[in-house]
Tab-separated table of C-alpha atoms in Angstrom:
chain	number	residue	atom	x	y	z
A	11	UNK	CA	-0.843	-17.698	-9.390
A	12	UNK	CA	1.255	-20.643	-10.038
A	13	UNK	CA	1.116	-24.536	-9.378
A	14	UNK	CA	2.142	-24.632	-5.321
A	15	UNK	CA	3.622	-27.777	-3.632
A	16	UNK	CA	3.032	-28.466	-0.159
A	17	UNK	CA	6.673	-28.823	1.358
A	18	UNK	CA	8.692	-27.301	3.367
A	19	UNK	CA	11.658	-26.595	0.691
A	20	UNK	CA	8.912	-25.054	-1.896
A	21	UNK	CA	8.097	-22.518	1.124
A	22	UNK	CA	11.680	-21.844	1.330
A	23	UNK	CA	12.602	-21.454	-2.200
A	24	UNK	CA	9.566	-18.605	-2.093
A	25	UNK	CA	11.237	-16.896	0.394
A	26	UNK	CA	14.496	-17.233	-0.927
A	27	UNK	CA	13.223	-14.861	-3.898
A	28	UNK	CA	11.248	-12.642	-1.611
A	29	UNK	CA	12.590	-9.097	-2.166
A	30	UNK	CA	10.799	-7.881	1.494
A	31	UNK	CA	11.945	-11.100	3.063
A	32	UNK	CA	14.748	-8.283	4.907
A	33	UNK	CA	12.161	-6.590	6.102
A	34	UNK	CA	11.020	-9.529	8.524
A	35	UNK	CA	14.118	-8.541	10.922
A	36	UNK	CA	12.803	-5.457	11.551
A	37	UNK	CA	10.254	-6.572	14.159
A	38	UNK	CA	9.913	-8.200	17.097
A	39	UNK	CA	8.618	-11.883	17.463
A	40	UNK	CA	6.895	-12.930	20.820
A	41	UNK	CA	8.705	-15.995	21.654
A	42	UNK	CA	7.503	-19.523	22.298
A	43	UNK	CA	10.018	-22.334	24.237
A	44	UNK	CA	12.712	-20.185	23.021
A	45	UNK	CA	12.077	-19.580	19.564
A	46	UNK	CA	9.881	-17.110	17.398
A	47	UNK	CA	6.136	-17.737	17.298
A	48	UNK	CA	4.070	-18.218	13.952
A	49	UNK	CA	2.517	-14.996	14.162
A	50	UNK	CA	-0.675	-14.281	12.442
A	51	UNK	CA	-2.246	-11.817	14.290
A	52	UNK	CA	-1.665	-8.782	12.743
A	53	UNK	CA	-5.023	-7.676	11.326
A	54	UNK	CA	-5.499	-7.330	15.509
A	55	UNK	CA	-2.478	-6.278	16.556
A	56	UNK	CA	0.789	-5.306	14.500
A	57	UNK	CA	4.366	-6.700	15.712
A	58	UNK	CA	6.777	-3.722	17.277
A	59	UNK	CA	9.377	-1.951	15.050
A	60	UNK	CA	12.415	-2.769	16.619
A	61	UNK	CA	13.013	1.122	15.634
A	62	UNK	CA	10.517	2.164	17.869
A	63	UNK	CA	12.634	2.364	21.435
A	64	UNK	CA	15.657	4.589	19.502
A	65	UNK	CA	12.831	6.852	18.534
A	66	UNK	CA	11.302	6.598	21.649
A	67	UNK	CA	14.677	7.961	23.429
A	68	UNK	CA	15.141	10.856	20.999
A	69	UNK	CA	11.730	12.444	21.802
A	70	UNK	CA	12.258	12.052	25.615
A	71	UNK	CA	15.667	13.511	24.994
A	72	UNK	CA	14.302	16.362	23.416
A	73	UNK	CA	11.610	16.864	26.039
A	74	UNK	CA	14.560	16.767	28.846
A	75	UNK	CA	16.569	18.924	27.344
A	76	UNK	CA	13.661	21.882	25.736
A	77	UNK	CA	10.770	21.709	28.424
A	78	UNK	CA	8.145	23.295	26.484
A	79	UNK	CA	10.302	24.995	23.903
A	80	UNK	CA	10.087	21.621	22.226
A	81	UNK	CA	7.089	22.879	20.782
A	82	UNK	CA	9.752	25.036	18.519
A	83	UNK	CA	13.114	23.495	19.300
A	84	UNK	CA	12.540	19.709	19.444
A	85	UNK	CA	14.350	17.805	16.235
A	86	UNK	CA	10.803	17.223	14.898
A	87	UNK	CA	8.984	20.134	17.046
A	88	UNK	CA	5.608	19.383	18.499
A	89	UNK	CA	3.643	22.356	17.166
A	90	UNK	CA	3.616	20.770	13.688
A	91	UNK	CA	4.332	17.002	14.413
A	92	UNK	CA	1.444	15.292	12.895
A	93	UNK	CA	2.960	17.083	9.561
A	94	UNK	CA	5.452	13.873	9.347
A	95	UNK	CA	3.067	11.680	8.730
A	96	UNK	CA	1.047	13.635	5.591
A	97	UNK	CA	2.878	12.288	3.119
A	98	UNK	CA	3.522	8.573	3.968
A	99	UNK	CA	-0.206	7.898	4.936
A	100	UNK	CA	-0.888	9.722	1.621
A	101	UNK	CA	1.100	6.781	-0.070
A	102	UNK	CA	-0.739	4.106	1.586
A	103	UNK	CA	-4.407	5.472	0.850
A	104	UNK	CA	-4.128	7.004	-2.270
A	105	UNK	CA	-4.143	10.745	-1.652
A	106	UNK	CA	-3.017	14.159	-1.468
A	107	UNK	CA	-0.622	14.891	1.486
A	108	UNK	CA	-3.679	17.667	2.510
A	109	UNK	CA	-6.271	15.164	2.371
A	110	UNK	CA	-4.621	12.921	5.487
A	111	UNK	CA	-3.725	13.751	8.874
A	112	UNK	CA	-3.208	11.397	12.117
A	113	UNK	CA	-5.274	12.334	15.273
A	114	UNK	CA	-7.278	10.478	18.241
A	115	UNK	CA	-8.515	7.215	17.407
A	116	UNK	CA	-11.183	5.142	14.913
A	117	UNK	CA	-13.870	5.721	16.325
A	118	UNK	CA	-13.586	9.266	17.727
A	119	UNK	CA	-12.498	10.574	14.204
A	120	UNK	CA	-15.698	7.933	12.597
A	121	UNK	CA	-17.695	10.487	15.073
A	122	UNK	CA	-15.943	13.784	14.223
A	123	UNK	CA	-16.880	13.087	10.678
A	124	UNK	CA	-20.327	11.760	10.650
A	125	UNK	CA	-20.873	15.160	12.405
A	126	UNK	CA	-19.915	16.909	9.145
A	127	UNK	CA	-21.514	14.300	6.529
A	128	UNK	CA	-24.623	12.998	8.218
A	129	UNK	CA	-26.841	16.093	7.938
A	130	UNK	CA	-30.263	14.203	7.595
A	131	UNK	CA	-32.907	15.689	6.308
A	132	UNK	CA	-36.746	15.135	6.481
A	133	UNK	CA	-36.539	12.875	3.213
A	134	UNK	CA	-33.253	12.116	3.222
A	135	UNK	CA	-31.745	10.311	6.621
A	136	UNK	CA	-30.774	6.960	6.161
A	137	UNK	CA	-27.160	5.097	5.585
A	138	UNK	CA	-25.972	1.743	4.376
A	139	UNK	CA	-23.688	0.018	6.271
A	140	UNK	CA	-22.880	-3.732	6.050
A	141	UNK	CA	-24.702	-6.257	8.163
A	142	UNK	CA	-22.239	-7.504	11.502
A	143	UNK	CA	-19.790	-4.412	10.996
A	144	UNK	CA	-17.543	-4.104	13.801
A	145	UNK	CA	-19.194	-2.752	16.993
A	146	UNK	CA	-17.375	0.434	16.582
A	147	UNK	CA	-19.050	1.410	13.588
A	148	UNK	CA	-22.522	-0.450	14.812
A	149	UNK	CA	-22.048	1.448	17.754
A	150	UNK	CA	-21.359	4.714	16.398
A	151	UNK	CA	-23.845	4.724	13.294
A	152	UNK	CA	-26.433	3.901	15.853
A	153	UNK	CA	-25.929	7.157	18.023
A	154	UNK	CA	-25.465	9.018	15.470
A	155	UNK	CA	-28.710	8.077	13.926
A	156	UNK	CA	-30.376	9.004	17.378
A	157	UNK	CA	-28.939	11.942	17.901
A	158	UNK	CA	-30.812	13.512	14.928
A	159	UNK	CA	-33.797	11.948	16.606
A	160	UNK	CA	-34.460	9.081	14.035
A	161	UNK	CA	-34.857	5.146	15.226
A	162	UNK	CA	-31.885	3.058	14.053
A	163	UNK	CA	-34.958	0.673	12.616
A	164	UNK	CA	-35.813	2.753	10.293
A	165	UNK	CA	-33.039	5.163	9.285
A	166	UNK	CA	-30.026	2.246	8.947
A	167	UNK	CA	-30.270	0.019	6.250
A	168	UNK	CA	-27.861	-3.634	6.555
A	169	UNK	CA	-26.986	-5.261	3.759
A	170	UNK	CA	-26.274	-9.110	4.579
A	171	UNK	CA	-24.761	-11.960	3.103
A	172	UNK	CA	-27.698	-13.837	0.921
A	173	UNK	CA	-28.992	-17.438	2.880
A	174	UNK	CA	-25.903	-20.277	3.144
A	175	UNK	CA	-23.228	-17.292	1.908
A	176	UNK	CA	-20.696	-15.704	4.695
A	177	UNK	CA	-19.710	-12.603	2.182
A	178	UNK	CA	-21.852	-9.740	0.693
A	179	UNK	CA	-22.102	-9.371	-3.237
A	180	UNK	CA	-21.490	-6.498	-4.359
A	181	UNK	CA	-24.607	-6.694	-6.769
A	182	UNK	CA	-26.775	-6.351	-3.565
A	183	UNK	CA	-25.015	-3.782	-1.863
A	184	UNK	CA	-25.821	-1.459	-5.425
A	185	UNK	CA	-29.143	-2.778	-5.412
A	186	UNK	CA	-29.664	-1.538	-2.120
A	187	UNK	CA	-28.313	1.996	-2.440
A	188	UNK	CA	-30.726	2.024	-6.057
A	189	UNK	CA	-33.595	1.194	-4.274
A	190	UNK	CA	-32.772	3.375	-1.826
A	191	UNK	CA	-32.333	6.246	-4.030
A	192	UNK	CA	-32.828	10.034	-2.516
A	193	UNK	CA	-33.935	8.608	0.995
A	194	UNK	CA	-29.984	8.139	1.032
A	195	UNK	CA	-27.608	9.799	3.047
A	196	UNK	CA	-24.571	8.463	3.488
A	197	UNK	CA	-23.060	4.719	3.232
A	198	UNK	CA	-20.620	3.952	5.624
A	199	UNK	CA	-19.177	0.605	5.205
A	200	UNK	CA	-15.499	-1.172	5.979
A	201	UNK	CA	-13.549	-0.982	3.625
A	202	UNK	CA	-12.237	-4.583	4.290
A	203	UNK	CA	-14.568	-6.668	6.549
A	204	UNK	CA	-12.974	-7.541	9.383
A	205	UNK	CA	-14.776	-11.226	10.258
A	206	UNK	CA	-14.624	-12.508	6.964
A	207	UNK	CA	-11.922	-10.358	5.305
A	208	UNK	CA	-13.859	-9.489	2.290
A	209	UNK	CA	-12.435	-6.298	0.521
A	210	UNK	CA	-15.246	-4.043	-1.017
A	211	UNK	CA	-15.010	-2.466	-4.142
A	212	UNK	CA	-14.949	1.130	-2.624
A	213	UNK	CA	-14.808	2.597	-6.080
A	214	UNK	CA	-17.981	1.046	-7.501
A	215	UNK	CA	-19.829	1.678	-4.206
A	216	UNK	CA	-18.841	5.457	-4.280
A	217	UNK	CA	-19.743	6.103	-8.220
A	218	UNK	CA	-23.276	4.193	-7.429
A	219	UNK	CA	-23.977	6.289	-3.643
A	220	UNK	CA	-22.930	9.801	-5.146
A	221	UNK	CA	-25.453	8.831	-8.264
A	222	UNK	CA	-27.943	8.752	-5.835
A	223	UNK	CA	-26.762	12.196	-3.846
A	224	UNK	CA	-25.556	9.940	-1.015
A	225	UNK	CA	-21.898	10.947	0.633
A	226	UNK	CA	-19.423	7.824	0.512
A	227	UNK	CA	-17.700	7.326	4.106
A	228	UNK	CA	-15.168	4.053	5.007
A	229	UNK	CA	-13.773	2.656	8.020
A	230	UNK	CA	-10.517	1.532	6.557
A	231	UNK	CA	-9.556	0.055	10.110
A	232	UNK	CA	-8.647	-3.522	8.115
A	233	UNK	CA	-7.494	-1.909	5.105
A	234	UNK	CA	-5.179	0.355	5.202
A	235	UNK	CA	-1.622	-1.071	5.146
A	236	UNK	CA	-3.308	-4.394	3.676
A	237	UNK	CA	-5.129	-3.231	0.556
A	238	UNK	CA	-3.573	-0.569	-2.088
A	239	UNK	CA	-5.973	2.445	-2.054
A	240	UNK	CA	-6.744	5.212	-4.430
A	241	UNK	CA	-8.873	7.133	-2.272
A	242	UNK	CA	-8.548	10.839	-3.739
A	243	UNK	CA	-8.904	9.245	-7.288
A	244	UNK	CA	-12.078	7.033	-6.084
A	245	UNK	CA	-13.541	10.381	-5.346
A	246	UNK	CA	-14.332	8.865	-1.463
A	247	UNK	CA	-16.139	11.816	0.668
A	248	UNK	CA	-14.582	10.590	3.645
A	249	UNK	CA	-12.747	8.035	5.509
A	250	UNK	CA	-11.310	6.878	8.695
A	251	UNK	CA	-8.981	4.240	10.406
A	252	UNK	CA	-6.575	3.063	13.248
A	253	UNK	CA	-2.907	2.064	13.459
A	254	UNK	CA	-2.702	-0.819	15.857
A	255	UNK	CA	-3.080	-3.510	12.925
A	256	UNK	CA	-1.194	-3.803	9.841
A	257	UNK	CA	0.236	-0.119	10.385
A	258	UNK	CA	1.614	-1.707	13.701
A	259	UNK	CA	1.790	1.406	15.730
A	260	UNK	CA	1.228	-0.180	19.369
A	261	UNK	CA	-2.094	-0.404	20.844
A	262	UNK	CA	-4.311	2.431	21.420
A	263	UNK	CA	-1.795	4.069	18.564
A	264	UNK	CA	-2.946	7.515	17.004
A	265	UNK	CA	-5.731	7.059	14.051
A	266	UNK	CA	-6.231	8.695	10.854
A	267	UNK	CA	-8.082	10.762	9.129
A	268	UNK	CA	-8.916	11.157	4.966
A	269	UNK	CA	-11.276	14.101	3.563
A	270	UNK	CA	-11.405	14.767	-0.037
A	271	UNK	CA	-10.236	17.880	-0.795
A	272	UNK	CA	-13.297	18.928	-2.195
A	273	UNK	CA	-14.488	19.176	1.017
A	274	UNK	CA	-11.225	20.016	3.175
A	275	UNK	CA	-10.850	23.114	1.358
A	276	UNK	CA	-14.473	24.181	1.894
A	277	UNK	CA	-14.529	26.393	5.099
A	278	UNK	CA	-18.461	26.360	5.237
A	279	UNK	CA	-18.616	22.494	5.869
A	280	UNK	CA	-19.640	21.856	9.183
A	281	UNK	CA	-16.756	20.765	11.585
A	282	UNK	CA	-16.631	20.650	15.283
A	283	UNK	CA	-13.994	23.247	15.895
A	284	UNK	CA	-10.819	22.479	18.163
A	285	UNK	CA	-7.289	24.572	19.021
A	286	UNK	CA	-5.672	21.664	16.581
A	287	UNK	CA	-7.832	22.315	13.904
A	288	UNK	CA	-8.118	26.163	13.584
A	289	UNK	CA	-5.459	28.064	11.069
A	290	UNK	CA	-1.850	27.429	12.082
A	291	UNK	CA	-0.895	30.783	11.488
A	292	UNK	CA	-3.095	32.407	13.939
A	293	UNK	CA	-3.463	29.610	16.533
A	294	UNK	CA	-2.086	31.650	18.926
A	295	UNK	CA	-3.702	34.865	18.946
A	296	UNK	CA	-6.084	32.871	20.899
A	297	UNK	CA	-9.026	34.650	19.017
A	298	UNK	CA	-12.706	34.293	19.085
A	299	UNK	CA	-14.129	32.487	15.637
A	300	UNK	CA	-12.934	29.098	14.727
A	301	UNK	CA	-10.925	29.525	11.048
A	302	UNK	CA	-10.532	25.949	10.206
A	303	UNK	CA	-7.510	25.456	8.041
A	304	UNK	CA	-7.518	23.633	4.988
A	305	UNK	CA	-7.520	19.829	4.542
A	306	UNK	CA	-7.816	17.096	6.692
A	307	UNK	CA	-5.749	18.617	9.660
A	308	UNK	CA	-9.210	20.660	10.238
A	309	UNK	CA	-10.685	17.979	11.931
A	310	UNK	CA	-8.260	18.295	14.455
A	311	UNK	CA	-9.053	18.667	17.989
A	312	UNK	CA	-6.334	18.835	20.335
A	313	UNK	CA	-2.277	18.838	20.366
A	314	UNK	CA	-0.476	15.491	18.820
A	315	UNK	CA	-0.147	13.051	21.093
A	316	UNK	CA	3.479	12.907	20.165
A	317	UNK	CA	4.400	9.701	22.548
A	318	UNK	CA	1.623	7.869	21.193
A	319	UNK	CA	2.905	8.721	17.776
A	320	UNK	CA	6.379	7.878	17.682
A	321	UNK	CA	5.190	3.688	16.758
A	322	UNK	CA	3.614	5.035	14.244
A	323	UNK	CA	6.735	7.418	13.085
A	324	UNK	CA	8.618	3.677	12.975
A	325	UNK	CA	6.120	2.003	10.920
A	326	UNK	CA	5.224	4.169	8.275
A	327	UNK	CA	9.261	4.746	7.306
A	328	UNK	CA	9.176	1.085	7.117
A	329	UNK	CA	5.777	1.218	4.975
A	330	UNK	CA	7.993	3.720	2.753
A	331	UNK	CA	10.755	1.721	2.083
A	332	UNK	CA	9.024	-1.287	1.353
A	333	UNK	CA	5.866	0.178	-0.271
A	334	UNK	CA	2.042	-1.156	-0.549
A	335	UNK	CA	2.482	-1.974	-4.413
A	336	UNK	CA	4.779	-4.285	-3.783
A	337	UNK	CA	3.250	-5.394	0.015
A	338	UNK	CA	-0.005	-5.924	-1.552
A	339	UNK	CA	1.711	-8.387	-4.437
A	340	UNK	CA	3.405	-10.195	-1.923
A	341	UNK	CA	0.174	-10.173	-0.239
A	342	UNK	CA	-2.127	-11.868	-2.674
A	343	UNK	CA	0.666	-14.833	-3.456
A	344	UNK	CA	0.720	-15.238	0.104
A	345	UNK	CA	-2.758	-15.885	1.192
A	346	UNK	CA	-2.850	-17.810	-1.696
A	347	UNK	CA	-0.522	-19.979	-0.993
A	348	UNK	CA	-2.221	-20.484	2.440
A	349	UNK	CA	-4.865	-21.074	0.999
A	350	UNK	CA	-3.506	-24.005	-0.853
A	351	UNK	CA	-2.286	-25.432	1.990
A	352	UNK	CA	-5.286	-25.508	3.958
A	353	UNK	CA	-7.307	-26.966	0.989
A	354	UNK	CA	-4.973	-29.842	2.051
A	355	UNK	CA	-6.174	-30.430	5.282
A	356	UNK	CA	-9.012	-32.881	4.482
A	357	UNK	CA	-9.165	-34.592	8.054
A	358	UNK	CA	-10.315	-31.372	9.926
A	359	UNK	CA	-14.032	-29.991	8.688
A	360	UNK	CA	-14.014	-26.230	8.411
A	361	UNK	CA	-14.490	-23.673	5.640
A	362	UNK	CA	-12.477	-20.698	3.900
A	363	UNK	CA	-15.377	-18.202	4.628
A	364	UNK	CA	-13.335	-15.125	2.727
A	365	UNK	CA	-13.652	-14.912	-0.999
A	366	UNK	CA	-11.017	-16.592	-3.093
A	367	UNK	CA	-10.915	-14.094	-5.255
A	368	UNK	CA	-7.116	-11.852	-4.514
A	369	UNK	CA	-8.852	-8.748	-5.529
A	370	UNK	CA	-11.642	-9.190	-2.954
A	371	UNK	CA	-9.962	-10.157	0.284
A	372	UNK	CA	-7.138	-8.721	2.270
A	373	UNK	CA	-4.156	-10.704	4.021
A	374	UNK	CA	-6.771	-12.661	5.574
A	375	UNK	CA	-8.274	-16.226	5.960
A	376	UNK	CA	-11.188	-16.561	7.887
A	377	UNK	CA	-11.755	-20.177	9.160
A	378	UNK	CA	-15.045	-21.197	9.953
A	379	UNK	CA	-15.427	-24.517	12.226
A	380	UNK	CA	-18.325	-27.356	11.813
A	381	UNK	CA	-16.864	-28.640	15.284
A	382	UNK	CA	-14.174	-28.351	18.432
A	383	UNK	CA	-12.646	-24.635	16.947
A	384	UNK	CA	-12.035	-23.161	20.211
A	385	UNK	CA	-10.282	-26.610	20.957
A	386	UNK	CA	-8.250	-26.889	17.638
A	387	UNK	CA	-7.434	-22.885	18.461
A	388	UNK	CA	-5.721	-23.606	21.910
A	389	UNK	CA	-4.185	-26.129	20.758
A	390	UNK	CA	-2.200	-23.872	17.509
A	391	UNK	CA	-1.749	-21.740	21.061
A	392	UNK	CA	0.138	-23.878	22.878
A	393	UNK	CA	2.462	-25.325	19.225
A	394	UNK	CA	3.376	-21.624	19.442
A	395	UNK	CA	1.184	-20.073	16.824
A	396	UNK	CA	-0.727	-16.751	17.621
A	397	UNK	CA	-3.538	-16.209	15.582
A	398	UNK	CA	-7.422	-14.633	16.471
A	399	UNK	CA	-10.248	-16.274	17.572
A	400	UNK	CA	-13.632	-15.060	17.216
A	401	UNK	CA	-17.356	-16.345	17.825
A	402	UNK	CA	-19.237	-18.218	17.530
A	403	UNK	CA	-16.200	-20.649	15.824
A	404	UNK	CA	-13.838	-18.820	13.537
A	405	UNK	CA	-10.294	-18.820	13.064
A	406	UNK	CA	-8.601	-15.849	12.061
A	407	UNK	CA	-5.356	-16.075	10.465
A	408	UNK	CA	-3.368	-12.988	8.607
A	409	UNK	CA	-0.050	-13.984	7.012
A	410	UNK	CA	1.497	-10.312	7.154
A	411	UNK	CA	3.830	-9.699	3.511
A	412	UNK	CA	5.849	-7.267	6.134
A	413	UNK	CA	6.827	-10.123	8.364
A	414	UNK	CA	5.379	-13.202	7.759
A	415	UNK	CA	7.026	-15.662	5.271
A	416	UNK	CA	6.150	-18.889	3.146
A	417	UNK	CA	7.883	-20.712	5.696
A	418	UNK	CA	5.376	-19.339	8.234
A	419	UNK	CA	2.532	-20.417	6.012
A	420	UNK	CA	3.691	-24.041	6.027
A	421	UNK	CA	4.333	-24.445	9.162
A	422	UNK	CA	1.180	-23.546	10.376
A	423	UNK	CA	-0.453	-26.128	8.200
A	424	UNK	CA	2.164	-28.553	9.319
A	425	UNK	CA	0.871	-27.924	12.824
A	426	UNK	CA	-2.385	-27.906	12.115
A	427	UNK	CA	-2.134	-30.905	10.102
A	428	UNK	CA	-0.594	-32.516	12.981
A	429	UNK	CA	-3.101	-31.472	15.263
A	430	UNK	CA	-6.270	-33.340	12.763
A	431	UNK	CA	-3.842	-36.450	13.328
């Protein structure tokens, strides 16, 4: 990265070389006394496509006008909707257009699949997850677990951060799936952290669990859109995600789905079977015997919730154009410059819990207060800047490439600079 200044007209000559500056006015900005908000909220919730309501329109159009024939007739017909998004979420995670498909949310698809890759055994029933995942994972590794009768005690192994460190090495997340060898199941970790905004090295992790005989699962809820992905390549069993954050498909917005083809294709893999799921071509012959079809779109359960799907229609064109090579360089210069503001800041005592390192964080800061961070928080709130708060006394902060600028950066430190004065 290069020498940064801390001024105003160095943000601005950043921007003024920005090739997805544009892309800024395609989204809408809360609004603060009148004017734009800093937003940095988006590894929570994603601004709107301004695209979205002219989308909207067409699909109630088409409902008007067909009724159910819309199923057949609509301009993109509901029987095979969630086909639009194959190939653009295929882009952003690395895969085969067959591999992806967008249905129900995080943590019912984290649930579908667990039912087809947790198959515990007598010697082998126990997973790796990271220590302080979000509840939805805690939540549904834990039921999982019990389901198959085992005690979450026993059968879930945490990995933590080591005493006085806020991120996991990656030396001790290997260590733990060595030592814990063919007892090993499944790991099932995020593939960016969503406290801390430490990115995982999802290839290493995958190599070391399927050299143990372990299947490789990832809630990608904080990664995908943020972090380029390679998922087919990585050889990843499995993996899951939503599209309320940096896909910014509204909230409650359809999830996603990835399944390696190796498995997709492979009809005796268990899958719970729904309409959505069984083979297209005889779906309605209404016949006994689920026939799931190949890929992803297996895992389906019921019709695309085509309403719910038109935000994320918006965003992933937009994803397209701009692409997550070229996000995810704007990306790491941006956090880094950030960063080198904040590193300014010597009157207020926090510290930068996510790693340094580009390559192992997202477009994420993580700001961890000695003292008064709720207080310092409300009071970004009310100099119009929207970021995340989270106990016991962190600051979240996500400087978006899509829509957030250099400019945004420094004014943020300008406020809070003004704010330790």
């Amino acid at each position: 990265m290069p020498a940064f200044e801390a001024t105003l007209a160095y943000a601005q000559s950043l921007d003024a070389t920005d090739t997805l500056y544009p892309f800024r006015e395609r989204f809408y900005f809360p609004q603060h006394n009148g004017k734009d908000v800093y937003y940095f909220c988006g590894n929570s919730l994603g601004l709107q496509p301004k695209s979205v309501s002219f989308l909207m329109e067409k699909e109630l159009r088409d409902w008007a006008k067909f009724g159910v024939e819309g199923h057949f007739n609509a301009r993109n017909p509901w029987f095979s909707y969630h086909h639009l998004f194959s190939d653009r979420l295929a882009k952003l995670v690395g895969a085969k257009k067959e591999e992806v498909v967008a249905m129900n949310s995080l943590t019912v698809n984290l649930h579908l699949l667990m039912m087809s890759f947790y198959r515990p055994s007598q010697d082998r029933y126990k997973i790796l997850m990271e220590a302080g995942a979000f509840p939805s994972d805690q939540y549904t590794v834990e039921t999982q677990v019990r389901m198959h009768g085992y005690e979450p005690n026993d059968a879930i192994i945490e990995i933590a951060p080591r005493d006085n460190e806020h991120t996991i090495r990656e030396e001790d997340i290997i260590t733990a799936i060595e030592n814990a060898g063919s007892s090993l199941a499944l790991v099932m970790i995020g593939g960016v952290n969503y406290y801390t905004g430490q990115y995982f090295n999802l290839q290493h992790i995958t190599a070391c669990a399927h050299k143990v005989g372990a299947y490789a699962g990832y809630d990608l809820a904080h990664a995908i859109g943020n972090v380029a992905l390679r998922l087919h390549d990585w050889a990843v069993d499995f993996a899951c995600w939503c599209s309320y954050k940096y896909l910014n498909s509204g909230p409650g917005a359809v999830g996603g789905a990835f399944v390696h083809e190796h498995h997709g294709d492979n009809p005796k893999l268990l899958r719970l079977g729904g309409w959505w799921g069984n083979d297209e071509r005889t779906r309605f012959k209404m016949q006994k015997g689920f026939v799931p079809q190949k890929g992803a779109a297996s895992w389906q359960m019921s019709n695309a919730p085509v309403f719910n799907m038109v935000a994320h229609d918006a965003s992933l064109d937009i994803f397209d154009k701009a692409g997550i090579v070229a996000l995810r360089e704007k990306s790491e210069k941006l956090t880094a410059y950030m960063e080198f503001l904040l590193h300014q800041l010597s009157a207020l005592s926090f510290n930068i819990i996510t790693p340094s390192n580009p390559t192992q964080r997202g477009c994420q800061l993580s700001l961890l207060f000695n003292e008064n961070g709720r207080g310092i928080f409300e009071k970004l709130t009310q100099n119009g800047v929207i970021a995340d708060w989270r106990e016991p006394n962190v600051i979240r902060i996500a400087p978006v490439p899509l829509y957030n600028t250099f400019e945004d950066c420094y004014r943020f430190y300008e406020i809070l600079n003004g704010i330790a004065g």
